[in-house]
XYZ file of C-alpha atoms in Angstrom:
313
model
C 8.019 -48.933 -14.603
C 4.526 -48.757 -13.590
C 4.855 -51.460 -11.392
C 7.498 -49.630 -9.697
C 5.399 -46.158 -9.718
C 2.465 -48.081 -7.919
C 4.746 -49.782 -5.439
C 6.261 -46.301 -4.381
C 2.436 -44.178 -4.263
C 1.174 -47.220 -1.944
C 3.722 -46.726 0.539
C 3.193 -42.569 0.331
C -0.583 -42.055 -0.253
C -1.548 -44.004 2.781
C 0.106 -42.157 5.361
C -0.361 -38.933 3.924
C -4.142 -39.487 3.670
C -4.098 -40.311 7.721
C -2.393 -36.631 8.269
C -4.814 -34.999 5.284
C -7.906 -36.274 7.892
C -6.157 -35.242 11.022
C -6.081 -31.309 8.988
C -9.835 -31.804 8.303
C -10.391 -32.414 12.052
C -8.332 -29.761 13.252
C -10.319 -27.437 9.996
C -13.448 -28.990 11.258
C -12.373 -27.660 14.866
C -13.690 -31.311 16.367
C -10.993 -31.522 18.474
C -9.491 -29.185 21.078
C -5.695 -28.085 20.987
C -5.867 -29.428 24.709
C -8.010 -32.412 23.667
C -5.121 -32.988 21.054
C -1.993 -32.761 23.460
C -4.285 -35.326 25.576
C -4.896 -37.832 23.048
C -0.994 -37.164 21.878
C 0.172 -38.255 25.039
C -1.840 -41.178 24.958
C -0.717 -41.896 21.960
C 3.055 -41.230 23.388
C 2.674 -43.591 26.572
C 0.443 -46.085 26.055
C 0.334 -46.887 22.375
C 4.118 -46.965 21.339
C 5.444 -49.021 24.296
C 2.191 -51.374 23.159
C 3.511 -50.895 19.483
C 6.861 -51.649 20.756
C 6.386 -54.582 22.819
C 3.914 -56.507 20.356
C 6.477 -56.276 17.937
C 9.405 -56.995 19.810
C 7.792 -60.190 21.914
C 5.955 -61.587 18.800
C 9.450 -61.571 16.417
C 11.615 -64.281 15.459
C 15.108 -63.281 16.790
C 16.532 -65.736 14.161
C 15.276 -63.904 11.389
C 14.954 -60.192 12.538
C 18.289 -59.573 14.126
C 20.261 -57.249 12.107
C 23.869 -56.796 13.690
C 25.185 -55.165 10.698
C 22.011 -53.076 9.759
C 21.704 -51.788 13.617
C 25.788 -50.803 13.120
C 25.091 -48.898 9.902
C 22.425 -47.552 10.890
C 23.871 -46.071 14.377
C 27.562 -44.930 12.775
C 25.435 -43.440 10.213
C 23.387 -41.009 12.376
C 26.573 -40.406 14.416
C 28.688 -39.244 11.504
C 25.962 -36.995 9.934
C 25.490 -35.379 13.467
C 29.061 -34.828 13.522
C 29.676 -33.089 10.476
C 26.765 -31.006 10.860
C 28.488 -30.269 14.974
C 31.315 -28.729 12.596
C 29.712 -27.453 9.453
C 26.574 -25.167 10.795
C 28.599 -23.001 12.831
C 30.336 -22.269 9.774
C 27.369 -21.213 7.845
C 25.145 -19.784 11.212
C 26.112 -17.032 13.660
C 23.116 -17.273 15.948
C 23.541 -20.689 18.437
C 19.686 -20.291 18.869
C 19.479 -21.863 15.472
C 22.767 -23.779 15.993
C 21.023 -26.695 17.500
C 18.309 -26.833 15.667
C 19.570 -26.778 12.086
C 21.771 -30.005 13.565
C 18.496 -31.367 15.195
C 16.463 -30.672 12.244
C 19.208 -32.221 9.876
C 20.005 -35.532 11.819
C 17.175 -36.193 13.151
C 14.178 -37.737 11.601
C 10.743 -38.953 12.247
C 11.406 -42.401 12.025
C 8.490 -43.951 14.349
C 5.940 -42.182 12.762
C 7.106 -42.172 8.889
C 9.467 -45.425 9.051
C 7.448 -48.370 10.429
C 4.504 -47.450 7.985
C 6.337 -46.744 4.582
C 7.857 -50.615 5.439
C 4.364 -51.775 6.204
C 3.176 -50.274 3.304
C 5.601 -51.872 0.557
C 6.311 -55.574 2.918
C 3.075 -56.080 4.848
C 2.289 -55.200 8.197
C 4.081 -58.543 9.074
C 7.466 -57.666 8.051
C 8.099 -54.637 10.334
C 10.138 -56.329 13.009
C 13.054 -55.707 11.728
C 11.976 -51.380 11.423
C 10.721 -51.769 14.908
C 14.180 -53.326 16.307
C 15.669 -50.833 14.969
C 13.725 -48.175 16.887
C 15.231 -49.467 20.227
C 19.060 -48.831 18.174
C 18.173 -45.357 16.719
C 15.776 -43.654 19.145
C 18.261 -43.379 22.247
C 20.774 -42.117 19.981
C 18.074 -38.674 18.347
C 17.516 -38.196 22.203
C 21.071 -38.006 23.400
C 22.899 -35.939 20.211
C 19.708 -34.006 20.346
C 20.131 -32.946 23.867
C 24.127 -32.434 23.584
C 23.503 -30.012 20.173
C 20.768 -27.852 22.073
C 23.011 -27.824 25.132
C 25.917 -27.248 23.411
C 24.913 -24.241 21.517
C 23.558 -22.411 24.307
C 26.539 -22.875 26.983
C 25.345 -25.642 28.924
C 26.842 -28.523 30.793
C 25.827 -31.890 28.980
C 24.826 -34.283 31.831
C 24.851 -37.601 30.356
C 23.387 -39.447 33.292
C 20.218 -37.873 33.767
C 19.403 -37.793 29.878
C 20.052 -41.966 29.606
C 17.899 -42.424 32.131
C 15.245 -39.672 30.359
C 15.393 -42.169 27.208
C 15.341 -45.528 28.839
C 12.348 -44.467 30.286
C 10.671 -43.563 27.089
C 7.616 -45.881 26.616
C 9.126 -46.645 23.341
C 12.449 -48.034 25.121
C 10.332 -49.243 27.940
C 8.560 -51.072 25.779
C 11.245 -52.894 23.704
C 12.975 -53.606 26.977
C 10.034 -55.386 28.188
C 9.377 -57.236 24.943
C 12.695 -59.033 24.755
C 12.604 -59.724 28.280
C 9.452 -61.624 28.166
C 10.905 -62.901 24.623
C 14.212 -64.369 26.119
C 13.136 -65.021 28.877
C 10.362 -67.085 27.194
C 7.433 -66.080 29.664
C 3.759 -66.995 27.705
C 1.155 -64.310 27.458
C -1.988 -65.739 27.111
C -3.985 -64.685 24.181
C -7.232 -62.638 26.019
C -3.892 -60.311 26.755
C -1.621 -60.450 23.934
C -4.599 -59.798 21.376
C -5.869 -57.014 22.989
C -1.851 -55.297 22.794
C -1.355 -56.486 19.089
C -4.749 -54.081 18.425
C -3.442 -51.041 20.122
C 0.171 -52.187 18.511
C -1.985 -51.718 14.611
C -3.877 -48.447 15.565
C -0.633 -47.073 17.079
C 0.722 -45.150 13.633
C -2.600 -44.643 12.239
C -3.900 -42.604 14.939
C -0.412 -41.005 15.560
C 0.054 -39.716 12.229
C -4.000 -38.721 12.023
C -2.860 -36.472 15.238
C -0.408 -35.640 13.936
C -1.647 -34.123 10.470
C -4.406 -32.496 13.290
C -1.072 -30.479 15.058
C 0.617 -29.019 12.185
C 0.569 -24.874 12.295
C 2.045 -23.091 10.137
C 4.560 -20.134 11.589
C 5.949 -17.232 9.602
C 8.989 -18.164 7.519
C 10.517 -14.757 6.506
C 12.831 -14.202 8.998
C 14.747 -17.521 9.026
C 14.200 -18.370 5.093
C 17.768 -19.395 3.976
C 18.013 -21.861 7.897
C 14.945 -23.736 6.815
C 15.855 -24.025 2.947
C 19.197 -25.417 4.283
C 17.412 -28.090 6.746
C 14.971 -29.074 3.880
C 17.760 -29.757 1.294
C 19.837 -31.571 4.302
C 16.837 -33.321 5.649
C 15.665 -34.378 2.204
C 17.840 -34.519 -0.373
C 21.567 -34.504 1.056
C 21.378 -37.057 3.970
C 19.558 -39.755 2.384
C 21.413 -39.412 -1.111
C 24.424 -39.718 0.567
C 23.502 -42.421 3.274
C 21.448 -44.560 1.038
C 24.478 -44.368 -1.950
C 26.713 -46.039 0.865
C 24.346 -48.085 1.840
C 23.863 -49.924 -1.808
C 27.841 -49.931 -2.121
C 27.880 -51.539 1.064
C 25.328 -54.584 -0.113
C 22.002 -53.613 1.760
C 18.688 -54.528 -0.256
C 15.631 -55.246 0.367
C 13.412 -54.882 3.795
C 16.740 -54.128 5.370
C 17.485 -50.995 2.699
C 14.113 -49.610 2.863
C 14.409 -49.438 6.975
C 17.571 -47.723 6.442
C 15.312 -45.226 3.862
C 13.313 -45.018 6.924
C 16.122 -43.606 8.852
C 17.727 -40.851 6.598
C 14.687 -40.412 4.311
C 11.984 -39.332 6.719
C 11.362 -35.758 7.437
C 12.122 -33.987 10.595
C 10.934 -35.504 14.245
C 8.055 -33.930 15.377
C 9.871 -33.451 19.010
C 12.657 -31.500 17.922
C 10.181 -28.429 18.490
C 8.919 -29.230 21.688
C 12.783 -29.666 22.637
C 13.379 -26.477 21.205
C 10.767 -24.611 22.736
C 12.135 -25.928 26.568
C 16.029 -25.755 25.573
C 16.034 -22.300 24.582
C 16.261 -22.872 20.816
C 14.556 -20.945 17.887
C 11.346 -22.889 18.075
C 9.819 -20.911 15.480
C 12.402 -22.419 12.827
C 11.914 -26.028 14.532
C 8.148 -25.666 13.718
C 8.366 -24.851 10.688
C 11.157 -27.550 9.914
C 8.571 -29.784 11.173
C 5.817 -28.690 9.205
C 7.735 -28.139 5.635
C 9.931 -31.125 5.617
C 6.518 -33.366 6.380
C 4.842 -31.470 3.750
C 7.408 -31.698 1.154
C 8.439 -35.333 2.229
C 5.633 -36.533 0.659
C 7.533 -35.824 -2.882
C 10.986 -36.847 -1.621
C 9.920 -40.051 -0.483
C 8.025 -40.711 -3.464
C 10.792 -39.961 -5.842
C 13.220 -41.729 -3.680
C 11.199 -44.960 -3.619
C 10.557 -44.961 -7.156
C 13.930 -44.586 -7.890
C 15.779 -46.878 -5.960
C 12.779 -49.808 -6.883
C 13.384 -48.945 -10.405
C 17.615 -49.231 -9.546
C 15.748 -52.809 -8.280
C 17.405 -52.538 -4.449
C 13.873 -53.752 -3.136
């Protein structure tokens, strides 16, 4: 059992102590809100298509391609998003917070919260097969996010111009480029791969220090019972339910603890920026952001714990 309790607060306690010095900066007032959105987007552009390239161009296909996780993984996402298309209407009048209950719900921080708690409990050199599924996942948050915010304020839902939005996401770009150079079997010399495998390791690091730097905390009287329903969805419902499946279905080990990744990470940092442009309540999406990556910290813990004790990983 104590094994099992150590395993779980070493793949926690480091990223949460990244975002705890990213709040001491931003307490600290070292760096800028502007100097912040900078260093985000640098972060955004050049450090995830690194991230995503190193990992995809320096993995063994044979060993890291997942048919059957990238399925489960994709259906899963898709089903949640379309109960919740059917179920928060029900339950909210307002379409301002329509789309971002679903968004807050289905969609989760996986880049930022995913590839480290899998580097944390495997090693950093077992994250190919988290990082593959980025490229699966990824496209699929940007288009259901788009068609819930459109949706629910009485806009057409172009497909074409949002698929060409998310394969030119560095992320994308960046996987795209890795397995072309990887099948295509074209030889990067090392004064150029090394230098993209070190920006590849200080991608999440910095990310999630910026991250912890961003946080602000909005007033939460107003839309109380919304965000107690995305926190309980976000954090509780969606990954009980999705991981249960996912241990009837056989999945263990490395493969079971990217799918954790998935459902059990707290809400994507970009559903408020999409809110804020798409005419959704972004107050509620900030504060989604904030308290599901606050109170994560607990869920993921627990969740961890438990299903190493259940002895899935």
């Amino acid at each position: 059992m104590l094994s099992n309790f150590i395993v779980a607060l070493s793949a926690v306690v480091p990223m949460f102590f990244l975002m705890a010095i990213g709040a001491f900066v931003k307490f600290k007032k070292w760096l800028t809100d502007e100097e912040l959105n900078h260093m985000n987007r640098m972060v955004f552009r050049v450090f995830f298509f690194c991230l995503m390239f190193h990992s995809i161009y320096t993995t063994d296909l044979a060993s890291t391609f997942r048919p059957r996780l990238m399925i489960f993984g994709a259906v899963g996402v898709l089903i949640i998003f379309a109960l919740l298309m059917l179920v928060i209407p029900k339950i909210e009048p307002e379409n301002r917070r329509r789309g971002v209950m679903v968004q807050a719900i289905f969609r989760s921080n996986f880049v930022l919260f995913g590839v480290p708690i899998v580097a944390n409990i495997f090693g950093d050199s077992n994250i190919a097969v988290t990082t593959m599924m980025i490229a699966v996942i990824i496209p699929i948050y940007n288009i259901l996010a788009v068609f819930a915010l459109e949706t629910f304020r009485g806009r057409r839902f172009l497909i074409m111009p949002i698929v060409r939005g998310v394969l030119t996401t560095p992320m994308i770009l960046g996987a795209i480029v890795g397995g072309i150079f990887l099948l295509l079997g074209i030889h990067l010399p090392e004064p150029i791969l090394k230098p993209i495998g070190q920006i590849a390791a200080a991608t999440t690091p910095i990310a999630l220090i910026i991250l912890g730097a961003s946080f602000k905390f909005g007033s939460v009287h107003e839309h109380f019972k919304q965000l107690a329903i995305c926190l309980f969805g976000r954090l509780i419902l969606v990954p009980g339910v999705l991981l249960t499946v996912a241990i009837l279905l056989g999945f263990s080990g490395i493969d079971f603890v990217t799918l954790l990744a998935i459902f059990g990470t707290p809400c994507a940092v970009v559903s408020f920026a999409m809110a804020q442009q798409m005419g959704g309540d972004a107050d509620l999406a900030g504060n989604c952001v904030v308290f599901t990556s606050a109170l994560s910290c607990l869920t993921i813990f627990g969740w961890i714990l438990f299903f190493k004790t259940l002895g899935i990983f």
